[in-house]
mmCIF file of C-alpha atoms in Angstrom:
data_model
loop_
_atom_site.group_PDB
_atom_site.id
_atom_site.type_symbol
_atom_site.label_atom_id
_atom_site.label_comp_id
_atom_site.label_asym_id
_atom_site.label_seq_id
_atom_site.Cartn_x
_atom_site.Cartn_y
_atom_site.Cartn_z
ATOM 1 C CA MET A 264 208.397 379.911 -20.288
ATOM 2 C CA GLY A 265 208.554 377.877 -16.945
ATOM 3 C CA ALA A 266 208.527 379.816 -13.320
ATOM 4 C CA PRO A 267 212.102 381.372 -12.082
ATOM 5 C CA ALA A 268 214.221 378.884 -10.153
ATOM 6 C CA GLN A 269 213.512 378.853 -6.512
ATOM 7 C CA GLN A 270 216.173 381.314 -4.777
ATOM 8 C CA VAL A 271 218.176 380.689 -1.704
ATOM 9 C CA PRO A 272 219.118 382.957 1.069
ATOM 10 C CA ARG A 273 223.015 383.932 1.410
ATOM 11 C CA ASP A 274 223.948 385.545 4.614
ATOM 12 C CA LEU A 275 226.004 388.886 3.801
ATOM 13 C CA THR A 276 228.838 390.209 5.759
ATOM 14 C CA ASN A 277 228.539 393.342 7.645
ATOM 15 C CA ALA A 278 230.804 395.075 4.685
ATOM 16 C CA GLU A 279 228.670 393.351 1.989
ATOM 17 C CA ALA A 280 225.594 394.818 3.688
ATOM 18 C CA LEU A 281 226.635 398.445 4.131
ATOM 19 C CA ARG A 282 228.042 398.424 0.677
ATOM 20 C CA LEU A 283 224.554 397.303 -0.737
ATOM 21 C CA LEU A 284 222.755 399.762 1.514
ATOM 22 C CA ALA A 285 225.214 402.257 0.023
ATOM 23 C CA SER A 286 223.941 401.817 -3.450
ATOM 24 C CA VAL A 287 220.494 402.973 -3.282
ATOM 25 C CA ARG A 288 219.105 406.106 -1.949
ATOM 26 C CA PHE A 289 216.195 405.300 0.016
ATOM 27 C CA GLY A 290 214.794 402.669 2.808
ATOM 28 C CA ARG A 291 212.443 402.580 5.754
ATOM 29 C CA ILE A 292 212.854 403.939 9.369
ATOM 30 C CA VAL A 293 211.188 401.752 12.018
ATOM 31 C CA PHE A 294 210.830 403.901 15.425
ATOM 32 C CA ALA A 295 208.628 404.011 18.294
ATOM 33 C CA ARG A 296 205.934 406.495 18.318
ATOM 34 C CA TYR A 297 203.264 406.691 21.059
ATOM 35 C CA ALA A 298 205.030 403.245 22.287
ATOM 36 C CA LEU A 299 203.845 401.603 19.052
ATOM 37 C CA PRO A 300 206.170 400.920 15.813
ATOM 38 C CA THR A 301 206.113 403.222 12.876
ATOM 39 C CA ILE A 302 207.280 402.991 9.694
ATOM 40 C CA ARG A 303 208.297 405.861 7.538
ATOM 41 C CA PRO A 304 210.523 405.873 4.090
ATOM 42 C CA VAL A 305 213.037 408.211 3.692
ATOM 43 C CA ASN A 306 216.377 408.958 1.822
ATOM 44 C CA HIS A 307 219.465 407.919 3.402
ATOM 45 C CA ILE A 308 223.204 407.524 2.651
ATOM 46 C CA VAL A 309 226.071 405.819 4.475
ATOM 47 C CA ASP A 310 228.838 407.703 6.027
ATOM 48 C CA ASP A 311 231.588 405.893 7.864
ATOM 49 C CA ASP A 312 229.074 402.955 8.547
ATOM 50 C CA ALA A 313 226.673 405.294 9.972
ATOM 51 C CA ILE A 314 223.217 405.678 8.086
ATOM 52 C CA VAL A 315 222.275 409.202 8.015
ATOM 53 C CA VAL A 316 218.412 409.866 7.035
ATOM 54 C CA HIS A 317 216.722 412.895 5.795
ATOM 55 C CA ALA A 318 213.120 412.762 7.508
ATOM 56 C CA ASN A 319 210.437 415.101 7.985
ATOM 57 C CA ARG A 320 209.882 416.399 11.021
ATOM 58 C CA GLY A 321 206.564 415.137 10.700
ATOM 59 C CA ALA A 322 207.518 411.828 11.260
ATOM 60 C CA ALA A 323 207.191 412.276 14.768
ATOM 61 C CA MET A 324 210.568 410.616 15.612
ATOM 62 C CA SER A 325 211.792 411.587 19.163
ATOM 63 C CA PRO A 326 214.235 414.737 19.439
ATOM 64 C CA GLU A 327 216.213 412.361 21.694
ATOM 65 C CA ARG A 328 218.222 409.255 21.188
ATOM 66 C CA GLN A 329 216.215 406.115 20.821
ATOM 67 C CA VAL A 330 216.449 402.535 19.223
ATOM 68 C CA VAL A 331 215.476 402.627 15.495
ATOM 69 C CA ALA A 332 215.377 399.737 13.016
ATOM 70 C CA TYR A 333 216.098 400.605 8.998
ATOM 71 C CA GLU A 334 215.623 398.352 6.201
ATOM 72 C CA ALA A 335 216.327 398.719 2.668
ATOM 73 C CA ASP A 336 215.920 396.042 -0.217
ATOM 74 C CA THR A 337 216.063 395.451 -3.934
ATOM 75 C CA ILE A 338 214.634 392.487 -4.766
ATOM 76 C CA ASP A 339 213.458 392.064 -8.544
ATOM 77 C CA GLU A 340 209.831 390.273 -8.976
ATOM 78 C CA ARG A 341 210.860 388.456 -12.111
ATOM 79 C CA THR A 342 213.808 386.624 -11.415
ATOM 80 C CA ARG A 343 213.255 386.665 -7.513
ATOM 81 C CA ARG A 344 216.737 387.811 -7.103
ATOM 82 C CA GLY A 345 217.822 390.816 -4.680
ATOM 83 C CA TRP A 346 218.975 391.487 -1.073
ATOM 84 C CA CYS A 347 217.434 392.905 2.144
ATOM 85 C CA VAL A 348 219.634 394.808 4.710
ATOM 86 C CA ILE A 349 218.318 395.640 8.013
ATOM 87 C CA ILE A 350 220.407 397.946 10.772
ATOM 88 C CA THR A 351 219.154 398.007 14.505
ATOM 89 C CA GLY A 352 220.898 400.765 16.039
ATOM 90 C CA THR A 353 221.026 404.107 18.212
ATOM 91 C CA ALA A 354 219.302 407.048 16.212
ATOM 92 C CA GLU A 355 219.651 410.648 17.537
ATOM 93 C CA PRO A 356 219.187 414.024 15.378
ATOM 94 C CA VAL A 357 222.109 415.946 13.740
ATOM 95 C CA THR A 358 222.462 419.096 15.651
ATOM 96 C CA ASP A 359 226.297 420.087 14.440
ATOM 97 C CA PRO A 360 225.752 423.151 11.608
ATOM 98 C CA ASP A 361 228.794 421.899 9.681
ATOM 99 C CA GLU A 362 227.175 418.498 9.693
ATOM 100 C CA ILE A 363 223.945 419.576 9.132
ATOM 101 C CA GLU A 364 225.070 421.535 6.080
ATOM 102 C CA ARG A 365 227.442 418.578 4.868
ATOM 103 C CA TYR A 366 224.542 416.142 4.696
ATOM 104 C CA ARG A 367 222.080 418.428 2.921
ATOM 105 C CA THR A 368 224.368 418.300 -0.060
ATOM 106 C CA LEU A 369 225.275 414.434 0.129
ATOM 107 C CA LEU A 370 221.045 413.626 0.658
ATOM 108 C CA ARG A 371 220.060 414.681 -2.200
ATOM 109 C CA PRO A 372 216.496 414.114 -1.495
ATOM 110 C CA TRP A 373 214.781 411.710 -3.759
ATOM 111 C CA LEU A 374 211.328 410.998 -1.936
ATOM 112 C CA PRO A 375 208.813 414.078 -2.326
ATOM 113 C CA GLY A 376 207.845 416.416 0.785
ATOM 114 C CA PRO A 377 210.185 418.549 3.022
ATOM 115 C CA ARG A 378 213.133 416.733 4.515
ATOM 116 C CA ASP A 379 214.301 419.158 7.417
ATOM 117 C CA HIS A 380 215.466 416.532 10.345
ATOM 118 C CA ILE A 381 218.564 414.774 9.638
ATOM 119 C CA VAL A 382 219.188 411.743 11.854
ATOM 120 C CA ARG A 383 222.394 409.713 12.393
ATOM 121 C CA ILE A 384 222.048 405.703 12.856
ATOM 122 C CA GLU A 385 225.055 403.977 14.468
ATOM 123 C CA PRO A 386 224.615 400.109 13.846
ATOM 124 C CA ASP A 387 224.778 397.858 16.644
ATOM 125 C CA ILE A 388 223.492 395.028 14.598
ATOM 126 C CA ILE A 389 223.781 394.675 10.899
ATOM 127 C CA THR A 390 221.726 391.368 9.354
ATOM 128 C CA GLY A 391 221.941 391.287 5.562
ATOM 129 C CA VAL A 392 220.532 388.444 3.060
ATOM 130 C CA GLU A 393 220.752 387.939 -0.710
ATOM 131 C CA PHE A 394 218.599 385.632 -2.723
ATOM 132 C CA VAL A 395 220.758 384.103 -5.184
ATOM 133 C CA ASP A 396 220.440 380.850 -7.544
ATOM 134 C CA PRO A 397 221.070 377.860 -5.602
ATOM 135 C CA GLU A 398 224.118 377.375 -8.281
ATOM 136 C CA ASP A 399 225.758 380.972 -7.308
ATOM 137 C CA GLN A 400 226.232 381.371 -3.877
ATOM 138 C CA SER A 401 229.262 383.902 -4.939
ATOM 139 C CA PRO A 402 229.790 387.151 -2.799
ATOM 140 C CA PRO A 403 227.663 389.916 -4.316
#
C-alpha cells in the first residue's frame, strides 16, 4: 500500500471555521504570562460566534481583558485530512453569575483538573484551513 496522496490546503470561510470549531470540545489558548507566550489546553464551546473556555485559574491568565489566540484542529495522521482553526481576539473573564451558571452547564469539562475560570473570546480574526485531496476541494 502506497503513501497517502499529498493533501492541499483550502481556506475556510469564517462560518465554516466556527462550525468546525463548534464540533470539537477542546483546543489550546495562547496568552501572555510574564510577557511571554503561554499555551494551555482548555475545554470550549462556541456561543454566538464567541469562544467560551473553561480554564483553571492556575493557567495564570490576566483577570483583565487581553488579546489571545485560540486554536483547535483535527488531523488524521493516516489520511492527512483534517482542519485547523485559529481565532485571534480579545478575552475577558465572564463575571455575570447567570452567564457563569449557564456556561458551567454547557461546557461539560472533558480535560482533567479543576476548571474554575470562564473566559469569553470575541474573535477579531478567524483563520481556518482544511486539508483535502487535490481532486476534492468542496466545502466541508
